[in-house]
GROMACS .gro file of N, CA, C and O in nm:
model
  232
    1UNK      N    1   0.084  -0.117   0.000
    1UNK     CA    2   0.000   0.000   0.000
    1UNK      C    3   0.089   0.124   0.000
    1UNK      O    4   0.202   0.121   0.048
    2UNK      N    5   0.037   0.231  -0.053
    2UNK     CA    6   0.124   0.354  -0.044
    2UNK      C    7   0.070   0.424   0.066
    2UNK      O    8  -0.046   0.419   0.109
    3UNK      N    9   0.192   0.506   0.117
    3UNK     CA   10   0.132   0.642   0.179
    3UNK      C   11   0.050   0.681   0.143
    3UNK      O   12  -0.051   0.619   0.176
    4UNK      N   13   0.031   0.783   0.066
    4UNK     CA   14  -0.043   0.827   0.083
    4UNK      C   15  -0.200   0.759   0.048
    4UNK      O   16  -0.297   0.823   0.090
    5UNK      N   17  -0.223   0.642  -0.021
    5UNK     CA   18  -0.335   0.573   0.021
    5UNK      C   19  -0.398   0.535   0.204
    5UNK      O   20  -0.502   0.559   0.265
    6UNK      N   21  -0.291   0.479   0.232
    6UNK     CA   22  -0.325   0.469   0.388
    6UNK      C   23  -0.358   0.613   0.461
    6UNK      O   24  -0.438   0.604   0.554
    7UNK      N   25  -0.304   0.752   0.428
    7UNK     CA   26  -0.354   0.824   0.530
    7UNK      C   27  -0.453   0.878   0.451
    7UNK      O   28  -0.518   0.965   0.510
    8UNK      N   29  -0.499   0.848   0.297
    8UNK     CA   30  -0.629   0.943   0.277
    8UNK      C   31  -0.749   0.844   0.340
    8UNK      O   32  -0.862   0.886   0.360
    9UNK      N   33  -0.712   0.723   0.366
    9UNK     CA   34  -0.799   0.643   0.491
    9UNK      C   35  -0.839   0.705   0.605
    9UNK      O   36  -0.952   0.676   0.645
   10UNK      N   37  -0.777   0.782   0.668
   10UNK     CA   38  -0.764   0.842   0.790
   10UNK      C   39  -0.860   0.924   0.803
   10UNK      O   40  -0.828   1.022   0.735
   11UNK      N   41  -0.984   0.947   0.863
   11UNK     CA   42  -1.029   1.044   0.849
   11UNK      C   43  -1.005   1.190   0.962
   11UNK      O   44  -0.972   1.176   1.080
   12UNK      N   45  -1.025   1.306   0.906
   12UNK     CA   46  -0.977   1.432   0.969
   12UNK      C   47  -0.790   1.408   1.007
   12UNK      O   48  -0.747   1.415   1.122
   13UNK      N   49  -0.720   1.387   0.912
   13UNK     CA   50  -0.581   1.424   0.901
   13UNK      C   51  -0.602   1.491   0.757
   13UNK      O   52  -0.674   1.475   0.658
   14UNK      N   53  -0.488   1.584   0.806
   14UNK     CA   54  -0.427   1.683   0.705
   14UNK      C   55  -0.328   1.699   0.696
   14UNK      O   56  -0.302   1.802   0.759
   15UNK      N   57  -0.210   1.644   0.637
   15UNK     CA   58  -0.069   1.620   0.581
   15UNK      C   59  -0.002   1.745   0.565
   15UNK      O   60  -0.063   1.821   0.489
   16UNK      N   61   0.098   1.787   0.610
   16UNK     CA   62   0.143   1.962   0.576
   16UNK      C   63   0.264   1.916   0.451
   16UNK      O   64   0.373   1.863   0.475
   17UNK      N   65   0.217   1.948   0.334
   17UNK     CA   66   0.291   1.967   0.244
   17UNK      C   67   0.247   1.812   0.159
   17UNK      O   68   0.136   1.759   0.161
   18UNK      N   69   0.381   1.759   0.080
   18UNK     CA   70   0.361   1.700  -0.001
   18UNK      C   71   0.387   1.555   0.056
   18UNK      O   72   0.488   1.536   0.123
   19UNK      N   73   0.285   1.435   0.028
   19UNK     CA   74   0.312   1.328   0.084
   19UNK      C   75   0.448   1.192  -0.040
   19UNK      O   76   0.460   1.157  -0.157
   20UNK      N   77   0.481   1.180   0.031
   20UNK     CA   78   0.577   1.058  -0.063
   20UNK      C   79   0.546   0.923  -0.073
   20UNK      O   80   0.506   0.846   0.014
   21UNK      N   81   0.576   0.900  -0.222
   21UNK     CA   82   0.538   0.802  -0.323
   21UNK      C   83   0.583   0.660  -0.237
   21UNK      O   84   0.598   0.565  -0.314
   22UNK      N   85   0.603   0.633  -0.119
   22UNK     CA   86   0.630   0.521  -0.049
   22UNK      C   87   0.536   0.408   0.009
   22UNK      O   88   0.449   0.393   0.095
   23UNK      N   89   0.605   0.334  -0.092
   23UNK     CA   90   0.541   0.196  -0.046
   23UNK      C   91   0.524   0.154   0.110
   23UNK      O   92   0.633   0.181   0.160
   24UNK      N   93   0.429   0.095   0.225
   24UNK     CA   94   0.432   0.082   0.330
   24UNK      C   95   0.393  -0.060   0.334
   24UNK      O   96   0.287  -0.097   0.282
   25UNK      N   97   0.488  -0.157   0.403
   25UNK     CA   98   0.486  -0.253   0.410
   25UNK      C   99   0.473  -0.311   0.528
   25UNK      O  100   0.488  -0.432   0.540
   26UNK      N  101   0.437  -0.216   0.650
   26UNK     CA  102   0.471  -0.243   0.812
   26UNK      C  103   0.330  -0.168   0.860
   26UNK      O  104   0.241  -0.140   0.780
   27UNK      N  105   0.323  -0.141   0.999
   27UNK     CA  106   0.239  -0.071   1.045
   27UNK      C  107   0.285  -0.155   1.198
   27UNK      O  108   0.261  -0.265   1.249
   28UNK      N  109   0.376  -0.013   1.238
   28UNK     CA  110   0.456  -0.041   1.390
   28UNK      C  111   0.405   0.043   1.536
   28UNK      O  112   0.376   0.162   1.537
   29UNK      N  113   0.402  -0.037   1.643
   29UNK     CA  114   0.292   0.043   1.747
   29UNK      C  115   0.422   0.041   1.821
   29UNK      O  116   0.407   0.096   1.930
   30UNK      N  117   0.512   0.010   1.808
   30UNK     CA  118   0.682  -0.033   1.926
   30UNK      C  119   0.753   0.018   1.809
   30UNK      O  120   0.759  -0.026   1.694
   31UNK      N  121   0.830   0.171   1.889
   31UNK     CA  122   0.957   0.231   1.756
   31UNK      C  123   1.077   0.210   1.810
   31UNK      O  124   1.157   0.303   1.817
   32UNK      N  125   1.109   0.080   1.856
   32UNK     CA  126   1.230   0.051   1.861
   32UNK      C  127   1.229  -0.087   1.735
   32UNK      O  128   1.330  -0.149   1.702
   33UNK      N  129   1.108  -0.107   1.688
   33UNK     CA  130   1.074  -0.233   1.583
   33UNK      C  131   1.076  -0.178   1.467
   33UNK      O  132   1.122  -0.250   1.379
   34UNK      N  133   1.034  -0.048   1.429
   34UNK     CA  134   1.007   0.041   1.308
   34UNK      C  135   1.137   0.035   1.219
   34UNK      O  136   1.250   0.061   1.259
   35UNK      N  137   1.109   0.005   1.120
   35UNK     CA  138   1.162  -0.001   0.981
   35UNK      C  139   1.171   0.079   0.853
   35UNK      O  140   1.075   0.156   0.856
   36UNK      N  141   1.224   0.093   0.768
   36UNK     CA  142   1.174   0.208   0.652
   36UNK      C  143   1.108   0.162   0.615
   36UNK      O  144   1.022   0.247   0.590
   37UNK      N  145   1.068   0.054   0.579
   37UNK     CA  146   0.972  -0.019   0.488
   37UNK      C  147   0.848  -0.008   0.562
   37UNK      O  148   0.752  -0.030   0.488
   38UNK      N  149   0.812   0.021   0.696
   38UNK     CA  150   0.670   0.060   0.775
   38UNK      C  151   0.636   0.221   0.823
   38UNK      O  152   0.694   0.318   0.775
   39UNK      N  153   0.558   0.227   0.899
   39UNK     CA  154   0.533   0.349   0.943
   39UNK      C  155   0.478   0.330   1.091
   39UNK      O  156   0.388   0.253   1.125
   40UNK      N  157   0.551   0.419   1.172
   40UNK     CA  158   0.528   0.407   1.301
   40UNK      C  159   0.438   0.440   1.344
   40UNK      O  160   0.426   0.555   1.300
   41UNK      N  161   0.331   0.413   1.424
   41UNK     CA  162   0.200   0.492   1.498
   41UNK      C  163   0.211   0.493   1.614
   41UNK      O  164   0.240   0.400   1.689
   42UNK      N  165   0.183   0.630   1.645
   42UNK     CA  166   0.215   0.630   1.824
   42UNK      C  167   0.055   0.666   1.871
   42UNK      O  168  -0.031   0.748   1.836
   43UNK      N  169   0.065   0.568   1.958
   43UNK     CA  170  -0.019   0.579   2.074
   43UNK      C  171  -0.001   0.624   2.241
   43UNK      O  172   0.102   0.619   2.308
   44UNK      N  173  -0.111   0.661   2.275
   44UNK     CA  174  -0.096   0.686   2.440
   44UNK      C  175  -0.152   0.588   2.519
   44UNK      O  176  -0.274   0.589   2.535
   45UNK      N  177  -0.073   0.489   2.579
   45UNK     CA  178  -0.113   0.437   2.648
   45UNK      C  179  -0.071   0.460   2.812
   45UNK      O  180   0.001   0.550   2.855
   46UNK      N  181  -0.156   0.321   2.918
   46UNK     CA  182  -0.171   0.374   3.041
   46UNK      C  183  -0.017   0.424   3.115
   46UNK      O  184  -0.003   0.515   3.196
   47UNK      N  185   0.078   0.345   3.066
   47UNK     CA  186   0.219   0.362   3.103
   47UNK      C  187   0.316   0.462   3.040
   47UNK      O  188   0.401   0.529   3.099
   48UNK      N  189   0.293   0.460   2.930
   48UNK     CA  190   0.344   0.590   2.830
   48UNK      C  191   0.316   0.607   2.699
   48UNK      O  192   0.272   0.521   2.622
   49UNK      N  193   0.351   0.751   2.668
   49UNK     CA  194   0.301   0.813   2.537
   49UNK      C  195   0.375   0.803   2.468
   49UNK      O  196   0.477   0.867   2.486
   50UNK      N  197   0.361   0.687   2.310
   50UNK     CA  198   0.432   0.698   2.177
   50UNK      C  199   0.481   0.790   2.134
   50UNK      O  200   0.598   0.813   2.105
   51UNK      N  201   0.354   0.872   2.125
   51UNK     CA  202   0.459   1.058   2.101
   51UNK      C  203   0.608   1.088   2.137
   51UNK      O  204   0.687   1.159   2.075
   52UNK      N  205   0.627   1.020   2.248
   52UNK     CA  206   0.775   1.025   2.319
   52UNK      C  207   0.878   0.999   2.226
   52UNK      O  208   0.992   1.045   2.227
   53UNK      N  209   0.824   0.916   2.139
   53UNK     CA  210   0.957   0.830   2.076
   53UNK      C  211   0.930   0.813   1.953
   53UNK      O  212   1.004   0.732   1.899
   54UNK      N  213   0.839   0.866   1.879
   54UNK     CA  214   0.866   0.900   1.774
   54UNK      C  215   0.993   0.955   1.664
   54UNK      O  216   1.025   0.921   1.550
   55UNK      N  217   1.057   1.081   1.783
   55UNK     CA  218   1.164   1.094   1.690
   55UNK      C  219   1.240   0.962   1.625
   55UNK      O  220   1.259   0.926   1.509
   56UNK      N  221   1.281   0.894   1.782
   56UNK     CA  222   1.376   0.786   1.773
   56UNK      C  223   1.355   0.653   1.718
   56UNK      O  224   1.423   0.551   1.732
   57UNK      N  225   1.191   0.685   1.620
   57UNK     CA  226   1.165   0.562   1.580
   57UNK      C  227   1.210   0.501   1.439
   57UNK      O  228   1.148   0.421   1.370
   58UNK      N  229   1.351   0.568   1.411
   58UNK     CA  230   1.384   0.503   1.255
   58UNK      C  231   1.523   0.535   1.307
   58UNK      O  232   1.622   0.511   1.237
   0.00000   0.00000   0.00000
């Protein structure tokens, strides 16, 4: 699936700028597992917030 197919799935996201022609072959909830070939999703859960580690997830 491409990017930007998967986030025009999404409803109420709005992408700032131009999305890239990348194939997504993953879909990672742990960004110490994240790959180029996936895309990381962060969640908040009861112990901690994905947001945290996003940067460090590639």
């Amino acid at each position: 699936m491409k990017l930007k197919e998967l986030l025009e799935g999404i409803l109420g996201i709005s992408p700032a700028g131009e999305i890239p022609d990348k194939n997504i072959s993953d879909v990672f909830f742990d960004s110490r597992k994240a790959t180029g070939a996936g895309v990381f999703v962060c969640l908040r859960g009861s112990l901690s917030d994905g947001h945290l580690y996003a940067a460090s997830a590639y």
